[in-house]
N, CA and C of each residue as an Amber inpcrd file, in Angstrom:
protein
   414
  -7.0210000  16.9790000   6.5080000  -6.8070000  15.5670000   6.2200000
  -6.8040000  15.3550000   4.7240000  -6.0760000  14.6470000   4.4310000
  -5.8740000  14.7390000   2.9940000  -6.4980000  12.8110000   2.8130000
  -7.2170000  12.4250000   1.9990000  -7.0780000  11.3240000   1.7500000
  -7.3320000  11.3160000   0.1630000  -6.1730000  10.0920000  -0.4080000
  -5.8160000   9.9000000  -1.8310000  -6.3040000   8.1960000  -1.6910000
  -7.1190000   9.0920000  -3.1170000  -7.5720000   7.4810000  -3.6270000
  -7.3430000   7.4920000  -4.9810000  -7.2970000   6.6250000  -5.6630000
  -6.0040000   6.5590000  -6.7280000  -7.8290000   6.5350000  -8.0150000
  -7.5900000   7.8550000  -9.1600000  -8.3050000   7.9770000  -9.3870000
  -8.6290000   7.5180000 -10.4470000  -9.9040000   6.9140000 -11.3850000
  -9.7970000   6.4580000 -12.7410000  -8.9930000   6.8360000 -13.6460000
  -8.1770000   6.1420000 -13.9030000  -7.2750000   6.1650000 -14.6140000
  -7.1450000   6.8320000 -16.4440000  -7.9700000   7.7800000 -15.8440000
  -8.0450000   8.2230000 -17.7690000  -7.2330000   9.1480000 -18.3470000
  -5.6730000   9.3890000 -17.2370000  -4.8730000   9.8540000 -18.2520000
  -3.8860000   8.3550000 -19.0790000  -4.3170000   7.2920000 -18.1870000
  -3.6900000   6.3600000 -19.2520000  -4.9980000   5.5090000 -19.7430000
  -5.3750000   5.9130000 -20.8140000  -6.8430000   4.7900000 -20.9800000
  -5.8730000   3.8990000 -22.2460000  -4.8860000   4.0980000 -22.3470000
  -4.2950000   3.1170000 -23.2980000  -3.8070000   1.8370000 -22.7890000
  -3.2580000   2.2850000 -21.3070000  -3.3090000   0.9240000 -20.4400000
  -3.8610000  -0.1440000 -20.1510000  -5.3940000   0.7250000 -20.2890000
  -6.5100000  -0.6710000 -19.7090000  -6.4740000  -1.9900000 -20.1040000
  -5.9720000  -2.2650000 -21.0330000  -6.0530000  -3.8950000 -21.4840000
  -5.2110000  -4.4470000 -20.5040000  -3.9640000  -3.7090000 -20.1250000
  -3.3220000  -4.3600000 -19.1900000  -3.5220000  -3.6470000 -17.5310000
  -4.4080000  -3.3400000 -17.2070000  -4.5530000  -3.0100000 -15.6130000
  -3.8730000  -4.1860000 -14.8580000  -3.7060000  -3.5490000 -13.6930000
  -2.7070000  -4.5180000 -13.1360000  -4.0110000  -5.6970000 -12.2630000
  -3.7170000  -6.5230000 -12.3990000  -4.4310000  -7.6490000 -11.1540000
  -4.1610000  -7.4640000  -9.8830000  -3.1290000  -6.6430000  -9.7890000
  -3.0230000  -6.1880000  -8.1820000  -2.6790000  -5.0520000  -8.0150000
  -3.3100000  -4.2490000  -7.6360000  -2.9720000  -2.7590000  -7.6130000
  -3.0670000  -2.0180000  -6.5060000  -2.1140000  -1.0670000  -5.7540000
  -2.3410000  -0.1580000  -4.6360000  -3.4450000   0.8150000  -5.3790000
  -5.1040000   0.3320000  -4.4060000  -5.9090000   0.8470000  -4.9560000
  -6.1380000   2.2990000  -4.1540000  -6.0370000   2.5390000  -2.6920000
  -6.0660000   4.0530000  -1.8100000  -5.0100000   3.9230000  -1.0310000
  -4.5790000   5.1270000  -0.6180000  -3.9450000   5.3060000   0.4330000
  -4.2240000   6.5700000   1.6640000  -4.0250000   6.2550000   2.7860000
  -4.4330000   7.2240000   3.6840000  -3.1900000   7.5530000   4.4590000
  -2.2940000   8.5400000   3.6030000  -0.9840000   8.5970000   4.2010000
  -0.9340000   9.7510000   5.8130000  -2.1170000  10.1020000   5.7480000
  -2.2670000  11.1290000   7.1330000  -3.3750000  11.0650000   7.6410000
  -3.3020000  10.0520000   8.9020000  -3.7210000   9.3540000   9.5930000
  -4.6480000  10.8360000  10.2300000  -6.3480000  10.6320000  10.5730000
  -6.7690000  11.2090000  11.2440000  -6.7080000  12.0790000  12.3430000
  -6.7660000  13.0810000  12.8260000  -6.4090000  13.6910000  13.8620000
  -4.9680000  13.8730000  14.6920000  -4.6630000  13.9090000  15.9420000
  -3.4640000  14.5390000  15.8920000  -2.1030000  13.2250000  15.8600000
  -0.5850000  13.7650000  14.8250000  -0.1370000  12.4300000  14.9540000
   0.8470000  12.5050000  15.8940000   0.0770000  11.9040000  17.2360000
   0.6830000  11.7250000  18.3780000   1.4980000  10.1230000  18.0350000
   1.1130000   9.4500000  17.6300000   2.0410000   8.0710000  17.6760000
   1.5970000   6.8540000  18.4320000   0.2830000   7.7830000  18.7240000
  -0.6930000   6.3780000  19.4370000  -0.5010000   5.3220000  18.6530000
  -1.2680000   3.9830000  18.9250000  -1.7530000   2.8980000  17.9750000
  -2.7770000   3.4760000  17.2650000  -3.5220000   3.4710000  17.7180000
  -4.9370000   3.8250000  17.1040000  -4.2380000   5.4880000  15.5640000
  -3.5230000   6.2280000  16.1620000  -3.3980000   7.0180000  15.0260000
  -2.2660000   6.7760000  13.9160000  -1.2380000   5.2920000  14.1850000
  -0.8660000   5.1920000  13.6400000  -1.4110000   3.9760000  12.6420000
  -2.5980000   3.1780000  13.2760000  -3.3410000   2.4910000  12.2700000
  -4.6550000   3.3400000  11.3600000  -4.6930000   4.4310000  11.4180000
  -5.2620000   5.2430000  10.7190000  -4.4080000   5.5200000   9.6860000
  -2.8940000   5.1680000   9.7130000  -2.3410000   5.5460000   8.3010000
  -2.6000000   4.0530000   7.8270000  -2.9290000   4.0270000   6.1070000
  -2.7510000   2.7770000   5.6440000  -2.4970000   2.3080000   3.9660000
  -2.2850000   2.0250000   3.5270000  -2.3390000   1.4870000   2.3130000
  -3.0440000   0.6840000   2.0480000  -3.8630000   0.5270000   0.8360000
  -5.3450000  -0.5880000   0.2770000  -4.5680000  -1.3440000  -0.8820000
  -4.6450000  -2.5670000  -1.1080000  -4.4360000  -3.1530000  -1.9880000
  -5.4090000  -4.1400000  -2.5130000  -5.8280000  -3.6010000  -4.1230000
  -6.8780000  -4.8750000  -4.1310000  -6.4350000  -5.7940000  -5.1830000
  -7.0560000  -6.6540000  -5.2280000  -7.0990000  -7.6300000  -6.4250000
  -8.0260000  -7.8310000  -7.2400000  -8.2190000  -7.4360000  -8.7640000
  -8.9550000  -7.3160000  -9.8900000  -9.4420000  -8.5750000 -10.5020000
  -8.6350000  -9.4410000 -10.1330000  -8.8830000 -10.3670000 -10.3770000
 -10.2520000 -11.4300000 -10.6740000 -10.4220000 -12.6320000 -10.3530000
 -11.0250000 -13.2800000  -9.8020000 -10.5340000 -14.2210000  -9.3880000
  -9.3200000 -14.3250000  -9.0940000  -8.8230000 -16.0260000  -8.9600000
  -7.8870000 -14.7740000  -7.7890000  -7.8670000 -15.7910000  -6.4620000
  -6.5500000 -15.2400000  -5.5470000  -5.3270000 -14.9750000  -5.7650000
  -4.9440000 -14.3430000  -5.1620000  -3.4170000 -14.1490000  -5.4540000
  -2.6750000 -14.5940000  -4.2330000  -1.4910000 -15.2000000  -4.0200000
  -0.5450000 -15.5250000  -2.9190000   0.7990000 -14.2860000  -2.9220000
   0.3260000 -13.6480000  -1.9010000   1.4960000 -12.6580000  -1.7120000
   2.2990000 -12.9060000  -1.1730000   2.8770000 -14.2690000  -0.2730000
   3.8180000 -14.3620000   0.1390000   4.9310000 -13.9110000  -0.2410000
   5.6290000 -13.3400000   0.5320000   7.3770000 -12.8300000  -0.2340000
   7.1300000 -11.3190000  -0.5940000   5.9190000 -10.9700000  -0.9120000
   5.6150000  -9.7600000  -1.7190000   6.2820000  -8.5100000  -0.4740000
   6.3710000  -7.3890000  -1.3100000   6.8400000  -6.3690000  -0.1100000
   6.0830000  -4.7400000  -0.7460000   5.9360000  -4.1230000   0.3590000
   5.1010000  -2.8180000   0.2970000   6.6270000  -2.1540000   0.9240000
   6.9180000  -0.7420000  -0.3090000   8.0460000  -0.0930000   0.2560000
   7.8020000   1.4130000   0.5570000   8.5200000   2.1750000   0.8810000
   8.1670000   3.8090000   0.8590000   9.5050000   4.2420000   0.2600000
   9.0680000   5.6770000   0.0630000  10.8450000   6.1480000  -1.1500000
  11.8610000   5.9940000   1.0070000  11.5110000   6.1200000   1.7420000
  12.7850000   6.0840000   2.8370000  13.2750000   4.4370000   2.9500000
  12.7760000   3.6660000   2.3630000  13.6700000   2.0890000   2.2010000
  12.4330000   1.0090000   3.4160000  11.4220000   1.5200000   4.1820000
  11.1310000   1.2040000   5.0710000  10.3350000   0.0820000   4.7470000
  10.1430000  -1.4890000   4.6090000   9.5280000  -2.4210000   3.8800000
   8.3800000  -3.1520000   4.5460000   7.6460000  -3.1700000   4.1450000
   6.4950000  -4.4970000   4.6670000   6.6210000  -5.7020000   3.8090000
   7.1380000  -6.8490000   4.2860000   6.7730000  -8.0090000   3.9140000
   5.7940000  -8.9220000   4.0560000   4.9490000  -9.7380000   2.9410000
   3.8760000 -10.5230000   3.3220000   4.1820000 -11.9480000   3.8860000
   3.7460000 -11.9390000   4.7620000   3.5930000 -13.5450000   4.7600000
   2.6390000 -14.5550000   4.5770000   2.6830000 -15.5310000   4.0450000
   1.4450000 -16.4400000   4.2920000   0.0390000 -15.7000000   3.7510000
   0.3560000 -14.6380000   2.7690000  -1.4390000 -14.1950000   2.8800000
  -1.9310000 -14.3460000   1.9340000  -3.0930000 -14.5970000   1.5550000
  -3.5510000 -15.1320000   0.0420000  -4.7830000 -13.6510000   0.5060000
  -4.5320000 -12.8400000  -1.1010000  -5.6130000 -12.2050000  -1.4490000
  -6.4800000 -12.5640000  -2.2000000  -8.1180000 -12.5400000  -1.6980000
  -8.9500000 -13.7620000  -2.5110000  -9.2820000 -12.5740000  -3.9630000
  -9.8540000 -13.1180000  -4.2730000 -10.5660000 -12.6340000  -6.1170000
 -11.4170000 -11.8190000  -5.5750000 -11.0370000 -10.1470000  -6.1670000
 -12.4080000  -9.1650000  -6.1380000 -12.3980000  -8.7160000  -4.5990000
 -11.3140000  -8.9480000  -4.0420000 -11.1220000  -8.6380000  -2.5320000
  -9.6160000  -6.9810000  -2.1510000 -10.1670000  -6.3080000  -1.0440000
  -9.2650000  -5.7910000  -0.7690000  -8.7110000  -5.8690000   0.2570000
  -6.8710000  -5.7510000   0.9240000  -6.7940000  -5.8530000   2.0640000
  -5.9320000  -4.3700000   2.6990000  -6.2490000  -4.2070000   3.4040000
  -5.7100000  -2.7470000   4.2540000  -4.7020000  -2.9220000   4.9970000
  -3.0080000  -2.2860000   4.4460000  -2.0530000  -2.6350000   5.8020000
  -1.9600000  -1.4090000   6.5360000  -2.5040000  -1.7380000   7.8280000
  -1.7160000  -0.8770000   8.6050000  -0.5570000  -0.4600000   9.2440000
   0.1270000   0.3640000   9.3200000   1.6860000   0.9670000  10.2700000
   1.6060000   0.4010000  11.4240000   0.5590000   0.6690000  12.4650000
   0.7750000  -0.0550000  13.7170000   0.6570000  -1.4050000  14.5220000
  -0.0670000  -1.4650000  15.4460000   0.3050000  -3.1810000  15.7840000
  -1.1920000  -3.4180000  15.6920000  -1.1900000  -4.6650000  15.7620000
  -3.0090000  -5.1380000  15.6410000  -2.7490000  -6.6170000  15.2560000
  -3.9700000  -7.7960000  15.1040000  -3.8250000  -9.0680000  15.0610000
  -4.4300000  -9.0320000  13.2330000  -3.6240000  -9.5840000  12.8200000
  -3.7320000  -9.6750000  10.9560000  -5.0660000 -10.6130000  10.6290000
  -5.7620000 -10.1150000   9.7440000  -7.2860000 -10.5880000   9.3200000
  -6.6430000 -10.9040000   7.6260000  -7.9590000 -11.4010000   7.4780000
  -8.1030000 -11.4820000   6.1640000  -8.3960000 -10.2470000   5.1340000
  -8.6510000  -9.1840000   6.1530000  -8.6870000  -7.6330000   5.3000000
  -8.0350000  -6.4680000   5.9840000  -7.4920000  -7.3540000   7.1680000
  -6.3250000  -5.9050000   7.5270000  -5.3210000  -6.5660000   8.2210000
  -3.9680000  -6.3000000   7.3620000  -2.7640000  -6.3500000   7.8540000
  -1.8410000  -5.4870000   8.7430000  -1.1770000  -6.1330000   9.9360000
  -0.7260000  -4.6560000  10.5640000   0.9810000  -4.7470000  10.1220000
   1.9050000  -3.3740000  10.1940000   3.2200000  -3.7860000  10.4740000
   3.4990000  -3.7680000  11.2730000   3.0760000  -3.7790000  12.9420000
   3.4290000  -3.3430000  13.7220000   4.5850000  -2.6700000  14.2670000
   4.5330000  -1.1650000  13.6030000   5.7210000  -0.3510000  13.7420000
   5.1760000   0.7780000  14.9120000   6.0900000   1.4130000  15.6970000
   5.5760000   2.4590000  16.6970000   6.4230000   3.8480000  15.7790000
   5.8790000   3.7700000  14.6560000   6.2200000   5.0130000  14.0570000
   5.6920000   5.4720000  12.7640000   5.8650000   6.4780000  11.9800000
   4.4460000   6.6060000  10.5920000   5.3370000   5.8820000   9.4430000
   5.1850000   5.9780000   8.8950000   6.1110000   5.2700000   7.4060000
   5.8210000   5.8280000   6.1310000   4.4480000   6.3740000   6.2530000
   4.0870000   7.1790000   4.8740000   4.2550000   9.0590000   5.1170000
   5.0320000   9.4210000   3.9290000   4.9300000  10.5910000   4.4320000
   3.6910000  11.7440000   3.8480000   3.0890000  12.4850000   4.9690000
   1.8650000  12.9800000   4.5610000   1.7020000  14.0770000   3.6020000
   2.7660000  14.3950000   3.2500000   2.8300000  15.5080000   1.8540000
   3.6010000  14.8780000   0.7460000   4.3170000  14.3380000   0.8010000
   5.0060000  13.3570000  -0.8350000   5.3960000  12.7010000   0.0100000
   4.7670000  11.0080000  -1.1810000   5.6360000   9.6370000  -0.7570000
   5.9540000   8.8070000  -2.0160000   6.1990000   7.9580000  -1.9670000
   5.7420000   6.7950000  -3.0960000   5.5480000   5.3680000  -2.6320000
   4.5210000   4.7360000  -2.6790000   4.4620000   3.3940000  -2.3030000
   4.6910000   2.3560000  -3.4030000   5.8670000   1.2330000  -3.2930000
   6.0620000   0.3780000  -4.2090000   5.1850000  -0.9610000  -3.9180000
   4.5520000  -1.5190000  -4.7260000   4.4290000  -3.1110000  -4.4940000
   5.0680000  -3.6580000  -5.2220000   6.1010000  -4.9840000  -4.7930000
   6.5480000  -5.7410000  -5.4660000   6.0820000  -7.2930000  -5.5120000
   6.2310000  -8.1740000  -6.0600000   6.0240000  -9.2230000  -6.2280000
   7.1810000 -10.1340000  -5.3130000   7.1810000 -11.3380000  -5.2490000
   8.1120000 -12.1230000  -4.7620000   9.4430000 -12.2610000  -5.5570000
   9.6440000 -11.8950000  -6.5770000  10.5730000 -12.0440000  -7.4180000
  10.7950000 -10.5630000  -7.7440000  10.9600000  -9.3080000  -6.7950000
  11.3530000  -7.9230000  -6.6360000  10.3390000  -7.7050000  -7.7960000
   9.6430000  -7.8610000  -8.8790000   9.2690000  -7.2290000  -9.7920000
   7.9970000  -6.2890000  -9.1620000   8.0630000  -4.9640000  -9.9760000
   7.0140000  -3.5510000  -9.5980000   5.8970000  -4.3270000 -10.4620000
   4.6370000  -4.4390000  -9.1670000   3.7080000  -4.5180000  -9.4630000
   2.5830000  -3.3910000  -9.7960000   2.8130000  -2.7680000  -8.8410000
   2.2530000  -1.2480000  -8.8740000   2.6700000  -0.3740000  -8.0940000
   2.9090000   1.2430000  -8.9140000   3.5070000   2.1190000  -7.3120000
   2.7340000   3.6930000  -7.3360000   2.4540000   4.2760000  -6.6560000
   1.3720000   4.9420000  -5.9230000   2.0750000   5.8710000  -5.4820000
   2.0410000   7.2980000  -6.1890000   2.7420000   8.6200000  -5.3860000
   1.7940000   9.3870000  -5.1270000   2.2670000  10.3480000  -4.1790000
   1.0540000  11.4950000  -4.0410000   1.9950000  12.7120000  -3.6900000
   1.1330000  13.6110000  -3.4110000   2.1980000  14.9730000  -3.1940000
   3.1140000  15.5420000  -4.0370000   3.1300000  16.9930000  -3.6510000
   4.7840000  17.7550000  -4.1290000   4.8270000  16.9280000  -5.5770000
   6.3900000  17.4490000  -5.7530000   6.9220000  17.1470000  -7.3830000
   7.3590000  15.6200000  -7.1930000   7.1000000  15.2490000  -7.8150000
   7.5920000  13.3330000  -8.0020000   9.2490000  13.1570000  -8.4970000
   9.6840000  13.6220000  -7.0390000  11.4340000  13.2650000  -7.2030000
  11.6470000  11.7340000  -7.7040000  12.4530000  11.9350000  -8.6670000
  12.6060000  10.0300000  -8.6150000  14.3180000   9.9250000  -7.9480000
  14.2470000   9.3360000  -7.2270000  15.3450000   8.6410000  -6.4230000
  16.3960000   7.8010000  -7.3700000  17.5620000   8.0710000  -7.6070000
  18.2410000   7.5490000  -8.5600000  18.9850000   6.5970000  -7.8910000
């Protein structure tokens, strides 16, 4: 099981003044045990997003992507200040700290991916690779 959590950032410590207020903070692109395609093992894959903030953020419009085009859109969700929320791949009823996509399939891939967050206005908020060599997709 591999789990990536996105680590202090001290090959860029020149950044810090500007850390992002919203950042894909972990990801668990290989979901526990075997990936049969259950629910349960496909909400074991997930992406964390927190907010640094202190003041909420409204993600409506916002979208979570993978390098295969596959998108999560937010709706309606306000991330509060100093809060994180967890989306999951499979189906489930949406909380205030876990979002589902309800997809019957994985979306992150468990040896190289890249996860984009964008804002409502397409802009990269933060994006999150792991694995292998970091192809960039032209």
């Amino acid at each position: 099981m591999v789990c990536l959590v996105a680590l202090p950032a001290s090959a860029h410590d020149d950044d810090r003044h500007r850390t992002p207020k919203v950042e894909i903070s972990a990801v668990q692109a290989d979901s526990p045990g075997r990936d049969n395609r259950s629910n349960r093992s496909l909400n074991g894959e997930w992406v964390e997003i927190t907010n640094n903030s202190r003041h909420g953020v409204d993600l409506d419009g916002w979208t979570l992507k993978d390098e295969d085009g596959h998108r999560y859109r937010f709706h309606d969700f306000r991330l509060a200040g100093r809060s994180t929320v967890r989306i999951h791949t499979g189906e489930g009823r949406d909380t205030r700290t876990d979002l589902y996509q309800d997809r019957r399939d994985y979306v992150w891939d468990n040896h190289s991916d890249t996860a984009t967050l964008r804002d409502d206005r397409g802009r990269i908020v933060d994006v999150e690779s792991w694995g292998g060599r970091h192809h960039h997709h032209h």
